[in-house]
Structure formats: C-alpha cells, structure tokens
Amino acid sequence: MFKLLLSFLLTACLSACDLFHTDFNDEEPAKLYQAKLLSDQSTPIMPIRVMNWNIKFAGARLDFFFDCLGDEVLMPKAIVLANLKQIADAINNISPDILLAQEVDVLSKRSAYVDQVQWILDHTDLNYAAYASQWKADFIPSDGVGRVNSGNVIFSRWPIIQATRYALAPISDQDALTRYFYLKRNYIDAVIKPTGATSIHVVNIHTTAYAQDNTQKKQLDQLLNALIELDNQAQTFIAGGDFNQLPAGSSQTSAFADNVCKDEYVADDFSTQTTWLDGFYANFSPAISLTDYQLDNTLYFTHSVDKNVFWNRKIDYLFTNTNFEAASAQVYQNMANGGLQTMNLSDHAPMAASWSWP
Amino acid sequence: MKIVYSLVLTLSLFGQDAAIAAMNTSDMLKPGEKQIGVFSPLRYSLNQSSEISTHPLFDLIIPNLRFKKRWIQSSTLGFASEHYFSYPSLLLNTIARDGSGGILPANTRVPQILSWHNSVIASTKITDLWLSARLSLHTPIGAKAEQMPTIDLPFVYQRTSAYHYLYSMSAGLELDGRIQTRWRYIVDIHYFYLNNPEHHQAVEQKTSLVYELTPTISIFFAYIFTAGHYPFGIDMRYFPFIDVIWRWQ
C-alpha cells in the first residue's frame, strides 16, 4: 500500500512538468483539418488563385493592449463571429484555391475559444487545412490573456497529404520565464496534391516583429535555406507569409506614425535591414516584383498598426520557384485598389496572385 | 517572479482545502490547540465542538474566516457544519493588471463580492479508518456574469465559477487512515457542479502521504488530480505539492 501510494505521488510529480504545455519539437506534424462539407476539388487546369492574409485572430481593428492603442484583451463570441463572417466574405470574394493565413486562433480565450480554422473551412470553398501553432499555453499569466493557441495555417481546395511544422530560431535575449510563455515562431510546409496532378509544396511563415537582436534575420535565412533545398530537389513550391520585413527600395524604412508603443519594443526601424529579403528576390519569383514595388510603394502596402492610418508598409509576401501569372498580383487595400474594403478587417491587407499548376 | 507569485497566491487561496489534517472531516482540534501550514490555514480551537480558521498571510488581500461546528460526536460517528466567508474582490483587483501577473485583463470591472460557502460533514469510523462525506453550497453575493471574465484554470475555475453564475455545489468523500506508526494517508475525491449555462462539472482527487516528524510537526506529500469541463473543453492534470503543518497548544 505504502509503495503504491509513493509511486503514485512520484508519477504525479513528473507528469506535472511543463505545466502550461508551451513547448514544441524542432520538427513535428502540423494538425490537419477538413471542412464539414467538401466543395469542388476538380483538377487545376486553369491558373489557380493563391492568397496570403494575416487575419489578426478576427480581432479586426479593435484597439488591443499590445499595440498600445487601447486596452482590449478579450473579445465576446458575438464579436469574433461577426469579424470572422467579414473575413470569410472577403475570402469568398477573392476566391482563392490556396490561402496562407497567419494569426489564426484555434483555442484562445481572447477569441472566445472559436476554432477559426474549422470556422473558415466551413464558411468558404476551401476544403482542407494544415495548422501549426506559434503561441500555445494553457494559461498566459500576463495581461489577462489566459489560454492561447494561435498560429499559421495553409488552407487548400485540394487534399493536403503531408504537413510539417518547423521551429524557427527563438529570440536570444529573453529570460527563461519569458521565453517559456512567449511565441514560438515556425514555418509550415504542406504538400498539396489534387487528383490527377503533381504535388506541390506550400510554405507559410510568420517571423518575429519584436526582436532587438538579429533573430528575424536567422528566421528568414532558415526559410530561405529550406526553399533553396526544395528547389534543389526539383520540388515546386509557393511560399509566403507575414515576413515582418520591408522590401529593398522602400521609401520609408523608419518612424512610422502609427507605432505608438513606448514601454515595449516594436520593430519600427528597418533602415539597416533593407537587404534581408534580397535572397528571396534573387533566387525566386515574387508575386509583386521589386520593379513594380519600387515604381510606387503605396499600391502594395499590406500593413498598418492603427485603424486610422491607411496601409503604410509592405511586410507580406508570395514567392514561387516557378512563376506567377504576369500582372495577376493584387493587394486588396480598398474599393479603389482591389475592389474590397479591408481596412476594417485586420491590421493586414490580403494579397493574391494567379499561378499555373505544373 | 511576479508571475510565479501571482500563480502561487491564486492557487493557494483558491485551493485552501488542500493538505489540511482532518479538516475535511467532522474532527476538531483539541480545545486550545492551534495549527498552521505553509499552504494551510491557521486553525484555532474555540472549545470541544467548534473551531475557527483563516489564512493569516492572505488576510490582507483576501479576508477570510472559516467557522466549523461539531454537532454530534461519538467514538464511531461525527456530524459537523462549516461556514466559510471571504471577500475576494481585493485579490481579483490585484490580479486584474497589465503585464506579468495579469490573470485578468486590466480593464476588468471587478464587482464587490461576498463569498459564502456552507458545508455539512458526516464522518464515521470503519475499523481503523475514518470515512467522511461533505456537501457544500457556494453562494456569493454581488457577482454578475457579465462583469468580469472567468478564470479558466483547473482548480481555480470550479472555485470561482459561482462568482459569475449565482452558485455552485460540491460533494466529496474522504478516507483517513494510518499505514505505519508515523505514516498516515488521506485520500479524497470531490465533485463540483457549476451553475453556468453549459452546466460544467469537475472532479478533484487528492492523495496525501503524511509523515509525522514529531508529535507537533507533520509533512504532507501529496498530489491533486483534477478533470473537468471548462470553457475551452475538457482538461485533466496533476498538481503535486508538499506542505508542512505545525500544531501547538
């Protein structure tokens, strides 16, 4: 009896390690989803539409505490569902076959525990998804955040036959406790294979915006090396995401008017980092070429922090090792540019481009 | 550090019926006897049939007082009632903050809550074991569902749910026996019924090994296991802890 109780207690002590379940392996399978009702999955003959969007966990333009613009932390379910409805409407309007999404919550108190991956699948023509968490904790004991599970998703009209979450380098100058509860950045690589067509890789990344060291450069280099390796293996890929970095030739690289945080560091000065994306542009084809971007930056801006400041920087991207259809790329900024009013939906504008299946 | 402090404080205060020798039974301290533990309250026997207890360290932030009255006691049977009052609004305001230690959002409007637990406890002796049964009703005054977010943490959620939804109930069984001269064990299980729209429920099971270091000092080696239905779904987990309890006359 005594030994039994003692072994019970020892087992209990050991299993209580990583109390808040925040850890990931360097490489692990992504979580796969499927829509309740499947829509058209016919073989892609015509060019397909590929879209990228950071949907800000359906927080729309509420003034959250982390942007230093307000004190919002938690949203009621009705607000989350109303915002998701607008996001789904925009997705349906753009009608992508593949969607790379960032900041999608699946079980977070801030978004009323709505599984946004499943919700989007069930309210669009996208059928399959692969999810990789970048922020997971049973409870974040800070700012009233509570439970969180949020990450990157690759949505697809066609089946995802394999998907892997790859861990990115962590910020190096954090103390152990902060790092334990902090975001664990990643990129996700999903293999999509329509019936009767060859498979392709789709890669989605969201790099850090809060590092004061060169962590973001390390993360971008990890992705670049992975894409070069895919290319060397003669694998076709589409890669994109929220790179949190400006392209070369940006007319403004610092002092953005809508960055108002004083106590907390937020990346606001990119002036010494303008070459960090050169490897992507040198090796692969962008949806929006540097030439087009440098002719007029403003047409391709995808982000602003403050709802009262129009899109004022480009930090979201799509690349491929084949080619996007000429002149097919579009950032959906407003009715005049893209035909969709998106300023009120997220702090990022969606972008899309057409691409022919090999 | 603030995070650790807040979590320990929160768990300690809301988990205060853990690791208390004979506290969940109808048993009482001897008249004039006092008892205190690191995580357990200060107990003071008023007379043969009643005692009071409080967490002195936490009284500044969550004033609390427990009164236990034994109504029937024989060599094989006991019956008692327990009445526990606390004022958690100060603590809730403290953990509603920006940055580390913010269990609730800083913009939370914490209402004035008077928390009131009433329990009945029946104990019976079976050979050398004491078996106790407890029924509790938690009826806070002043709380409203829409005024603050729930704290969706195992152990905490079932103890604070009534702040939002009028009341909660619990029922429990406890077995208290001796293994060797200096070793005792306490095994208990508690069921919680929460009066929220989803009718969430939770179960807690605690096993303690008690080593009586001296006649006045006991060390508790224990775990609590909990499984429950929370706003995010079903969750199960262990929580090990050690407590030291000191008794004196």
Coordinates of C-alpha atoms in Angstrom, one line a residue:
Chain A
M1 CA 0.0 0.0 0.0
F2 CA 2.8 2.4 1.0
K3 CA 4.9 1.6 -2.2
L4 CA 1.8 2.0 -4.3
L5 CA 1.0 5.4 -2.9
L6 CA 4.6 6.5 -3.2
S7 CA 4.9 5.5 -6.9
F8 CA 1.6 7.3 -7.5
L9 CA 3.0 10.5 -6.0
L10 CA 6.2 10.3 -8.0
T11 CA 4.3 9.8 -11.2
A12 CA 2.2 12.8 -10.4
C13 CA 5.3 15.0 -9.8
L14 CA 6.9 14.0 -13.0
S15 CA 3.8 14.5 -15.2
A16 CA 3.4 18.0 -13.8
C17 CA 6.5 19.3 -15.6
D18 CA 5.7 21.8 -18.5
L19 CA 2.6 22.7 -16.5
F20 CA 1.3 25.1 -19.2
H21 CA 2.2 23.0 -22.2
T22 CA 4.1 25.6 -24.2
D23 CA 6.8 23.5 -25.8
F24 CA 7.2 22.2 -29.4
N25 CA 9.7 19.9 -31.1
D26 CA 12.0 21.3 -33.7
E27 CA 10.0 19.4 -36.3
E28 CA 6.6 17.9 -35.8
P29 CA 3.5 17.1 -37.8
A30 CA 1.1 20.0 -38.4
K31 CA -2.6 19.5 -37.4
L32 CA -4.8 18.6 -40.3
Y33 CA -8.4 19.8 -40.8
Q34 CA -11.2 19.2 -43.2
A35 CA -14.3 21.1 -44.0
K36 CA -17.6 19.6 -42.8
L37 CA -18.9 19.8 -46.4
L38 CA -16.4 19.4 -49.2
S39 CA -16.7 21.7 -52.2
D40 CA -15.3 21.4 -55.8
Q41 CA -11.9 19.7 -55.9
S42 CA -11.6 19.3 -59.7
T43 CA -8.1 19.1 -61.2
P44 CA -6.5 22.5 -61.6
I45 CA -6.3 23.2 -65.3
M46 CA -6.7 27.0 -65.3
P47 CA -4.3 29.2 -63.3
I48 CA -5.2 28.9 -59.6
R49 CA -5.5 31.9 -57.2
V50 CA -3.1 31.9 -54.2
M51 CA -3.8 34.3 -51.4
N52 CA -1.9 35.4 -48.3
W53 CA -3.5 37.1 -45.3
N54 CA -2.7 37.8 -41.6
I55 CA -6.2 37.8 -40.2
K56 CA -5.2 39.0 -36.7
F57 CA -7.3 36.3 -34.9
A58 CA -10.5 38.0 -36.1
G59 CA -9.6 41.0 -33.9
A60 CA -10.4 43.3 -36.8
R61 CA -9.4 46.8 -35.7
L62 CA -10.2 46.7 -32.0
D63 CA -7.6 48.6 -30.1
F64 CA -5.7 45.8 -28.3
F65 CA -3.3 46.5 -25.4
F66 CA -0.3 45.0 -27.3
D67 CA -0.5 47.8 -30.0
C68 CA -0.5 50.4 -27.2
L69 CA -3.6 51.9 -28.8
G70 CA -6.2 50.7 -26.3
D71 CA -6.8 48.2 -23.5
E72 CA -8.8 45.4 -25.3
V73 CA -7.7 41.9 -24.3
L74 CA -10.7 39.5 -24.7
M75 CA -13.5 39.6 -27.3
P76 CA -17.0 38.3 -26.8
K77 CA -18.0 35.4 -29.0
A78 CA -20.5 37.5 -31.0
I79 CA -17.8 40.0 -32.0
V80 CA -15.5 37.2 -33.0
L81 CA -18.1 35.5 -35.2
A82 CA -19.1 38.8 -36.8
N83 CA -15.5 39.6 -37.6
L84 CA -15.0 36.0 -39.0
K85 CA -18.1 36.5 -41.2
Q86 CA -16.5 39.6 -42.7
I87 CA -13.2 37.7 -43.2
A88 CA -15.0 34.8 -44.8
D89 CA -16.9 37.2 -47.1
A90 CA -13.5 38.7 -48.2
I91 CA -12.0 35.3 -48.8
N92 CA -15.1 34.2 -50.8
N93 CA -14.8 37.4 -52.8
I94 CA -11.2 36.8 -53.7
S95 CA -12.0 33.1 -54.1
P96 CA -8.5 31.6 -53.5
D97 CA -7.7 28.0 -54.2
I98 CA -4.8 28.1 -51.7
L99 CA -4.7 30.5 -48.7
L100 CA -1.7 31.2 -46.5
A101 CA -3.0 32.7 -43.2
Q102 CA -1.3 33.9 -40.1
E103 CA -2.5 34.7 -36.6
V104 CA -5.4 32.2 -36.7
D105 CA -6.7 31.2 -33.3
V106 CA -8.0 27.7 -32.6
L107 CA -8.5 27.7 -28.8
S108 CA -7.8 31.1 -27.3
K109 CA -9.7 32.9 -24.6
R110 CA -9.1 36.3 -26.4
S111 CA -11.2 35.0 -29.3
A112 CA -13.9 33.2 -27.2
Y113 CA -12.4 29.7 -27.9
V114 CA -13.7 29.7 -31.5
D115 CA -11.7 27.3 -33.7
Q116 CA -11.2 29.8 -36.5
V117 CA -9.5 27.2 -38.8
Q118 CA -12.6 25.0 -38.8
W119 CA -14.9 28.0 -39.0
I120 CA -13.2 29.4 -42.1
L121 CA -13.2 25.9 -43.7
D122 CA -16.9 25.6 -43.1
H123 CA -17.7 29.1 -44.5
T124 CA -15.6 29.2 -47.6
D125 CA -14.9 26.9 -50.6
L126 CA -11.6 25.8 -49.1
N127 CA -11.7 22.1 -48.1
Y128 CA -8.5 21.3 -46.2
A129 CA -6.1 23.0 -43.8
A130 CA -2.9 22.4 -42.0
Y131 CA -2.3 24.3 -38.7
A132 CA 0.9 25.0 -36.9
S133 CA 0.7 26.8 -33.6
Q134 CA 3.1 29.7 -32.9
W135 CA 1.7 30.6 -29.5
K136 CA 0.4 27.9 -27.2
A137 CA -0.1 27.9 -23.5
D138 CA -2.8 26.5 -21.2
F139 CA -2.6 29.9 -19.4
I140 CA -0.6 33.0 -20.0
P141 CA -0.4 34.8 -16.6
S142 CA 0.1 38.2 -18.1
D143 CA -2.2 41.0 -19.3
G144 CA -5.2 38.8 -18.7
V145 CA -4.5 36.8 -21.9
G146 CA -5.3 33.4 -20.4
R147 CA -5.4 30.4 -22.6
V148 CA -4.0 30.8 -26.1
N149 CA -3.4 28.7 -29.2
S150 CA -2.7 30.7 -32.3
G151 CA -0.7 30.1 -35.4
N152 CA -0.1 29.7 -39.1
V153 CA -2.5 27.9 -41.5
I154 CA -2.4 26.7 -45.0
F155 CA -5.9 26.3 -46.5
S156 CA -6.4 24.4 -49.7
R157 CA -9.1 23.4 -52.1
W158 CA -7.2 20.1 -52.6
P159 CA -6.1 17.4 -50.1
I160 CA -3.0 18.1 -48.0
I161 CA -1.2 14.8 -48.0
Q162 CA 1.6 15.9 -45.6
A163 CA 2.3 18.9 -43.4
T164 CA 5.2 19.7 -41.1
R165 CA 5.8 22.4 -38.5
Y166 CA 9.4 23.6 -38.4
A167 CA 10.5 25.6 -35.4
L168 CA 12.3 28.9 -36.1
A169 CA 15.1 30.4 -34.0
P170 CA 13.8 31.9 -30.7
I171 CA 14.7 35.4 -29.6
S172 CA 18.0 35.1 -27.8
D173 CA 17.9 37.8 -25.2
Q174 CA 14.8 36.7 -23.2
D175 CA 14.9 35.3 -19.7
A176 CA 13.8 31.7 -19.3
L177 CA 10.4 32.5 -17.8
T178 CA 9.5 35.0 -20.6
R179 CA 10.7 32.5 -23.2
Y180 CA 8.6 29.7 -21.7
F181 CA 5.4 31.7 -22.2
Y182 CA 6.5 33.5 -25.4
L183 CA 5.6 33.0 -29.1
K184 CA 7.4 30.0 -30.7
R185 CA 7.7 31.1 -34.3
N186 CA 7.6 28.5 -37.1
Y187 CA 7.1 27.9 -40.7
I188 CA 4.8 25.2 -42.0
D189 CA 5.4 23.1 -45.1
A190 CA 2.3 21.4 -46.6
V191 CA 2.3 19.1 -49.6
I192 CA -0.9 19.5 -51.7
K193 CA -1.9 17.0 -54.3
P194 CA -5.0 17.3 -56.4
T195 CA -6.3 14.1 -58.0
G196 CA -4.6 13.7 -61.4
A197 CA -2.0 16.4 -60.8
T198 CA 1.5 16.6 -59.4
S199 CA 2.1 17.5 -55.8
I200 CA 3.5 20.9 -54.8
H201 CA 4.8 22.4 -51.5
V202 CA 3.2 25.4 -49.9
V203 CA 5.2 27.1 -47.2
N204 CA 3.8 29.7 -44.8
I205 CA 5.9 31.7 -42.3
H206 CA 5.3 34.4 -39.7
T207 CA 8.6 35.9 -38.4
T208 CA 9.1 37.9 -35.3
A209 CA 8.3 41.6 -35.1
Y210 CA 9.6 42.1 -31.6
A211 CA 13.3 41.0 -31.7
Q212 CA 16.0 43.6 -31.0
D213 CA 18.8 41.1 -31.9
N214 CA 19.1 39.5 -35.4
T215 CA 16.6 36.8 -34.7
Q216 CA 14.4 37.8 -37.6
K217 CA 17.4 37.5 -39.9
K218 CA 18.1 34.0 -38.6
Q219 CA 14.4 33.1 -39.2
L220 CA 14.4 34.4 -42.7
D221 CA 17.6 32.6 -43.5
Q222 CA 16.1 29.4 -42.2
L223 CA 13.2 29.8 -44.6
L224 CA 15.4 30.8 -47.5
N225 CA 17.7 27.7 -47.0
A226 CA 14.6 25.4 -46.8
L227 CA 13.3 26.8 -50.0
I228 CA 16.6 26.5 -51.8
E229 CA 16.7 22.9 -50.7
L230 CA 13.2 22.3 -52.1
D231 CA 14.3 23.9 -55.3
N232 CA 17.5 21.8 -55.5
Q233 CA 15.3 18.7 -55.0
A234 CA 13.2 19.9 -58.1
Q235 CA 10.2 20.4 -55.9
T236 CA 7.7 23.1 -57.0
F237 CA 6.7 25.4 -54.2
I238 CA 4.7 28.5 -53.3
A239 CA 6.0 30.3 -50.2
G240 CA 4.7 33.3 -48.4
G241 CA 3.5 34.8 -45.2
D242 CA 4.0 37.7 -42.9
F243 CA 7.7 38.3 -43.1
N244 CA 7.6 41.5 -40.8
Q245 CA 10.2 43.0 -43.1
L246 CA 10.3 45.6 -45.8
P247 CA 11.5 45.0 -49.4
A248 CA 14.5 46.8 -50.8
G249 CA 13.6 50.1 -52.3
S250 CA 11.1 51.1 -49.6
S251 CA 10.8 54.9 -49.5
Q252 CA 10.1 54.8 -45.8
T253 CA 12.0 52.5 -43.5
S254 CA 11.6 54.0 -40.0
A255 CA 9.5 56.3 -37.8
F256 CA 6.1 55.0 -38.8
A257 CA 3.5 57.3 -37.3
D258 CA 1.2 54.5 -36.1
N259 CA 3.8 52.8 -33.9
V260 CA 3.0 54.4 -30.5
C261 CA 4.3 51.8 -28.0
K262 CA 6.8 53.5 -25.6
D263 CA 7.3 50.8 -22.9
E264 CA 7.6 47.8 -25.2
Y265 CA 9.9 47.3 -28.2
V266 CA 8.1 47.0 -31.6
A267 CA 10.1 46.9 -34.8
D268 CA 9.8 50.3 -36.3
D269 CA 13.2 50.9 -37.8
F270 CA 14.1 48.8 -40.8
S271 CA 16.7 51.1 -42.2
T272 CA 19.6 48.7 -41.5
Q273 CA 17.7 45.6 -42.7
T274 CA 16.8 46.5 -46.3
T275 CA 18.9 43.7 -47.7
W276 CA 17.4 40.9 -45.5
L277 CA 15.0 39.8 -48.3
D278 CA 17.4 40.0 -51.1
G279 CA 18.0 36.3 -51.2
F280 CA 14.3 35.6 -51.8
Y281 CA 14.1 38.1 -54.7
A282 CA 17.4 36.8 -56.1
N283 CA 16.5 33.1 -56.1
F284 CA 12.7 33.1 -56.6
S285 CA 9.9 34.8 -58.4
P286 CA 7.8 37.2 -56.3
A287 CA 4.1 37.8 -56.8
I288 CA 4.9 41.5 -56.8
S289 CA 8.3 42.3 -58.5
L290 CA 10.7 44.8 -56.9
T291 CA 10.4 46.8 -60.1
D292 CA 6.7 47.3 -59.7
Y293 CA 7.0 47.9 -56.0
Q294 CA 9.7 50.5 -56.4
L295 CA 7.7 52.3 -59.0
D296 CA 5.0 53.0 -56.4
N297 CA 5.4 51.5 -52.9
T298 CA 1.9 52.6 -51.8
L299 CA 0.0 50.3 -54.1
Y300 CA 1.5 47.3 -52.4
F301 CA 1.4 48.3 -48.8
T302 CA -0.2 45.5 -46.7
H303 CA 0.0 46.7 -43.1
S304 CA -0.7 49.5 -40.7
V305 CA -1.0 49.3 -36.9
D306 CA -3.6 51.9 -36.3
K307 CA -7.1 51.7 -37.8
N308 CA -6.9 55.5 -38.5
V309 CA -3.7 55.2 -40.6
F310 CA -4.0 53.7 -44.1
W311 CA -1.8 50.9 -45.1
N312 CA 1.8 52.2 -44.8
R313 CA 4.3 49.4 -45.3
K314 CA 4.7 46.1 -47.2
I315 CA 5.5 43.1 -45.0
D316 CA 3.5 40.3 -46.6
Y317 CA 4.8 38.3 -49.5
L318 CA 4.3 35.5 -52.0
F319 CA 7.2 33.7 -53.8
T320 CA 7.5 30.7 -56.1
N321 CA 10.3 28.8 -57.8
T322 CA 8.2 28.8 -61.0
N323 CA 6.3 32.0 -62.0
F324 CA 3.1 33.8 -61.1
E325 CA 0.9 34.9 -64.0
A326 CA 2.1 38.3 -65.2
A327 CA 0.2 41.3 -63.8
S328 CA -2.0 39.0 -61.7
A329 CA -0.9 40.1 -58.3
Q330 CA -3.2 42.3 -56.3
V331 CA -3.1 43.8 -52.8
Y332 CA -6.7 44.3 -51.7
Q333 CA -6.4 47.7 -50.0
N334 CA -9.8 49.3 -50.5
M335 CA -12.5 49.7 -53.1
A336 CA -10.2 51.8 -55.4
N337 CA -7.3 49.3 -55.2
G338 CA -8.6 45.7 -55.2
G339 CA -12.3 46.4 -55.0
L340 CA -12.6 45.3 -51.4
Q341 CA -12.8 47.4 -48.2
T342 CA -10.3 45.6 -46.0
M343 CA -9.0 48.3 -43.6
N344 CA -11.6 47.4 -41.0
L345 CA -11.0 43.6 -41.2
S346 CA -7.4 43.2 -39.9
D347 CA -4.2 45.1 -39.5
H348 CA -3.0 43.4 -42.7
A349 CA -4.4 43.7 -46.2
P350 CA -4.9 40.4 -48.1
M351 CA -2.9 39.9 -51.3
A352 CA -3.3 37.3 -54.1
A353 CA -1.8 36.2 -57.3
S354 CA -2.5 33.7 -60.1
W355 CA -0.3 30.7 -60.6
S356 CA -0.3 27.8 -63.0
W357 CA -0.1 24.3 -61.7
P358 CA 2.9 22.5 -63.2
Chain B
M1 CA 8.9 36.5 -10.4
K2 CA 5.6 38.4 -10.4
I3 CA 4.1 35.6 -12.5
V4 CA 5.2 32.9 -10.0
Y5 CA 4.0 35.0 -7.1
S6 CA 0.6 35.5 -8.7
L7 CA 0.1 31.9 -9.6
V8 CA 1.1 30.6 -6.2
L9 CA -1.1 33.2 -4.5
T10 CA -4.1 32.4 -6.6
L11 CA -3.7 28.7 -6.4
S12 CA -3.0 28.8 -2.7
L13 CA -6.0 30.9 -1.9
F14 CA -8.5 29.1 -4.1
G15 CA -7.1 25.7 -3.2
Q16 CA -7.2 26.2 0.5
D17 CA -8.9 23.0 1.5
A18 CA -5.9 21.0 0.3
A19 CA -3.5 19.4 2.7
I20 CA -5.2 20.1 5.9
A21 CA -5.1 17.4 8.5
A22 CA -8.6 16.2 9.3
M23 CA -10.0 19.5 8.1
N24 CA -12.4 17.8 5.7
T25 CA -13.8 15.6 8.4
S26 CA -16.0 16.3 11.4
D27 CA -12.9 16.0 13.5
M28 CA -11.8 19.0 15.6
L29 CA -8.6 20.2 17.1
K30 CA -8.3 19.7 20.9
P31 CA -9.5 22.7 23.0
G32 CA -6.9 25.5 22.9
E33 CA -4.9 23.8 20.2
K34 CA -3.6 25.7 17.2
Q35 CA -2.4 24.5 13.8
I36 CA -0.8 26.2 10.7
G37 CA 0.8 25.1 7.5
V38 CA 2.7 26.8 4.6
F39 CA -0.3 26.4 2.4
S40 CA -2.9 25.6 5.0
P41 CA -4.8 28.0 7.2
L42 CA -4.3 28.9 10.8
R43 CA -6.8 26.8 12.8
Y44 CA -7.8 27.6 16.4
S45 CA -10.0 25.5 18.6
L46 CA -12.5 27.6 20.5
N47 CA -13.8 24.7 22.5
Q48 CA -14.5 21.0 22.2
S49 CA -17.1 21.5 19.5
S50 CA -16.1 24.5 17.5
E51 CA -13.0 26.0 15.8
I52 CA -12.2 28.9 13.5
S53 CA -9.6 29.1 10.8
T54 CA -8.1 31.7 8.4
H55 CA -5.1 32.2 6.1
P56 CA -3.3 35.0 8.0
L57 CA -0.8 35.7 5.3
F58 CA -3.5 36.3 2.8
D59 CA -6.0 38.1 5.0
L60 CA -4.7 41.5 3.8
I61 CA -5.6 40.6 0.2
I62 CA -8.5 38.2 0.6
P63 CA -10.0 38.5 4.1
N64 CA -11.3 35.0 5.0
L65 CA -12.7 33.2 8.0
R66 CA -14.0 29.7 8.5
F67 CA -16.1 28.5 11.3
K68 CA -16.6 24.8 12.0
K69 CA -19.1 23.5 14.5
R70 CA -19.4 19.8 15.5
W71 CA -23.0 18.9 16.3
I72 CA -22.7 15.2 17.0
Q73 CA -19.6 13.2 18.1
S74 CA -19.3 9.6 19.3
S75 CA -16.4 7.1 19.1
T76 CA -17.6 6.0 15.6
L77 CA -19.7 8.9 14.3
G78 CA -19.4 12.6 13.8
F79 CA -21.5 15.3 12.3
A80 CA -20.4 18.9 11.7
S81 CA -21.2 22.0 9.7
E82 CA -18.7 24.5 8.2
H83 CA -19.3 28.1 7.2
Y84 CA -16.6 29.9 5.2
F85 CA -16.7 33.6 4.4
S86 CA -14.3 35.5 2.2
Y87 CA -14.1 38.8 0.3
P88 CA -12.2 38.0 -2.9
S89 CA -12.6 41.4 -4.7
L90 CA -9.3 42.8 -3.4
L91 CA -7.4 39.8 -4.7
L92 CA -9.3 39.9 -8.0
N93 CA -8.5 43.6 -8.4
T94 CA -4.8 42.8 -7.7
I95 CA -4.6 40.2 -10.4
A96 CA -6.5 42.3 -12.9
R97 CA -3.4 44.1 -14.3
D98 CA -1.2 44.9 -17.2
G99 CA 1.9 42.8 -17.7
S100 CA 3.3 39.9 -15.6
G101 CA 0.8 38.6 -13.1
G102 CA -2.2 39.8 -15.0
I103 CA -4.5 36.8 -14.5
L104 CA -7.4 39.0 -15.6
P105 CA -7.3 41.9 -18.1
A106 CA -6.5 45.3 -16.6
N107 CA -9.8 46.7 -17.8
T108 CA -11.8 44.2 -15.8
R109 CA -14.5 45.8 -13.6
V110 CA -14.3 43.6 -10.5
P111 CA -17.6 43.7 -8.6
Q112 CA -17.9 43.7 -4.8
I113 CA -18.2 40.0 -4.0
L114 CA -19.0 38.5 -0.6
S115 CA -18.2 34.8 -1.0
W116 CA -20.1 32.4 1.3
H117 CA -19.6 28.6 1.5
N118 CA -21.8 26.4 3.7
S119 CA -21.0 22.7 4.2
V120 CA -22.2 19.7 6.1
I121 CA -19.8 17.0 7.0
A122 CA -20.6 13.5 8.3
S123 CA -17.8 11.1 9.5
T124 CA -17.9 7.5 10.5
K125 CA -15.2 5.1 11.8
I126 CA -14.8 1.9 9.9
T127 CA -12.3 -0.4 11.7
D128 CA -9.3 1.9 11.8
L129 CA -10.4 4.3 9.1
W130 CA -12.4 7.5 9.2
L131 CA -14.7 7.9 6.2
S132 CA -16.2 11.4 5.8
A133 CA -18.7 12.8 3.4
R134 CA -19.2 16.5 2.6
L135 CA -21.9 18.5 0.8
S136 CA -21.1 22.2 0.1
L137 CA -23.0 25.1 -1.4
H138 CA -21.2 28.2 -2.6
T139 CA -23.4 31.2 -2.9
P140 CA -21.5 34.5 -3.4
I141 CA -23.3 37.8 -3.1
G142 CA -22.8 40.6 -5.5
A143 CA -21.3 38.9 -8.6
K144 CA -22.7 39.1 -12.1
A145 CA -21.7 37.0 -15.1
E146 CA -21.1 39.9 -17.4
Q147 CA -18.9 42.0 -15.1
M148 CA -15.6 40.0 -15.4
P149 CA -14.1 37.2 -17.4
T150 CA -13.9 33.8 -15.9
I151 CA -10.5 32.4 -14.8
D152 CA -10.2 29.3 -16.9
L153 CA -7.7 27.4 -14.9
P154 CA -8.2 24.0 -13.4
F155 CA -8.8 24.1 -9.6
V156 CA -9.5 27.9 -9.9
Y157 CA -12.4 27.7 -12.3
Q158 CA -14.5 25.4 -10.2
R159 CA -13.9 27.6 -7.1
T160 CA -14.7 30.9 -8.8
S161 CA -17.5 29.9 -11.2
A162 CA -20.1 30.9 -8.7
Y163 CA -18.9 34.5 -8.8
H164 CA -20.4 34.6 -12.3
Y165 CA -23.4 32.2 -12.1
L166 CA -25.0 32.6 -8.7
Y167 CA -24.0 29.4 -7.1
S168 CA -22.0 26.1 -7.3
M169 CA -22.3 22.9 -5.4
S170 CA -19.8 20.2 -4.4
A171 CA -19.9 16.8 -2.8
G172 CA -16.9 14.8 -1.5
L173 CA -15.7 11.7 0.2
E174 CA -12.5 11.4 2.3
L175 CA -10.7 8.4 3.7
D176 CA -8.2 8.9 6.5
G177 CA -6.1 6.0 7.8
R178 CA -2.7 5.0 9.2
I179 CA -0.1 2.9 7.4
Q180 CA 2.7 2.8 10.0
T181 CA 3.4 4.4 13.3
R182 CA 4.5 7.7 11.7
W183 CA 2.8 7.5 8.4
R184 CA -0.8 8.3 7.6
Y185 CA -2.7 8.7 4.3
I186 CA -5.6 10.8 3.3
V187 CA -7.5 10.0 0.1
D188 CA -10.4 12.2 -1.0
I189 CA -12.5 12.9 -4.1
H190 CA -14.7 15.9 -4.7
Y191 CA -17.3 16.5 -7.4
F192 CA -18.2 20.1 -8.4
Y193 CA -21.4 21.1 -10.2
L194 CA -21.3 24.6 -11.7
N195 CA -24.4 26.6 -12.4
N196 CA -23.3 28.1 -15.7
P197 CA -25.2 27.8 -19.0
E198 CA -23.1 24.8 -20.0
H199 CA -23.6 23.1 -16.6
H200 CA -19.8 22.4 -16.4
Q201 CA -18.7 19.8 -13.9
A202 CA -15.3 18.9 -12.4
V203 CA -13.8 16.2 -10.2
E204 CA -10.8 16.5 -7.9
Q205 CA -9.0 13.6 -6.4
K206 CA -6.3 14.2 -3.8
T207 CA -3.9 11.6 -2.2
S208 CA -1.7 12.7 0.7
L209 CA 1.0 10.8 2.5
V210 CA 1.5 12.4 5.9
Y211 CA 4.8 11.9 7.8
E212 CA 4.5 12.8 11.4
L213 CA 8.0 14.1 12.0
T214 CA 7.4 15.0 15.6
P215 CA 4.2 15.0 17.7
T216 CA 3.7 18.6 16.6
I217 CA 5.1 18.7 13.0
S218 CA 3.7 16.8 10.0
I219 CA 4.9 16.8 6.4
F220 CA 2.4 16.3 3.6
F221 CA 3.5 14.8 0.3
A222 CA 0.5 15.0 -2.0
Y223 CA -0.9 15.3 -5.4
I224 CA -4.2 16.6 -6.6
F225 CA -5.7 15.3 -9.8
T226 CA -8.5 17.2 -11.5
A227 CA -10.6 16.6 -14.5
G228 CA -13.3 18.9 -15.6
H229 CA -15.2 20.6 -18.3
Y230 CA -14.1 24.2 -18.8
P231 CA -15.0 26.9 -21.3
F232 CA -12.2 25.7 -23.6
G233 CA -13.2 22.0 -23.3
I234 CA -12.2 19.0 -21.1
D235 CA -8.9 19.2 -19.2
M236 CA -7.1 16.8 -16.9
R237 CA -4.0 17.4 -14.8
Y238 CA -1.9 16.6 -11.8
F239 CA -0.6 19.1 -9.3
P240 CA 1.9 17.8 -6.8
F241 CA 2.7 19.7 -3.6
I242 CA 4.4 19.5 -0.2
D243 CA 3.1 21.1 2.9
V244 CA 4.4 21.3 6.5
I245 CA 1.9 21.6 9.3
W246 CA 2.8 22.6 12.8
R247 CA 0.5 22.2 15.8
W248 CA 0.9 23.6 19.2
Q249 CA -1.1 24.1 22.4

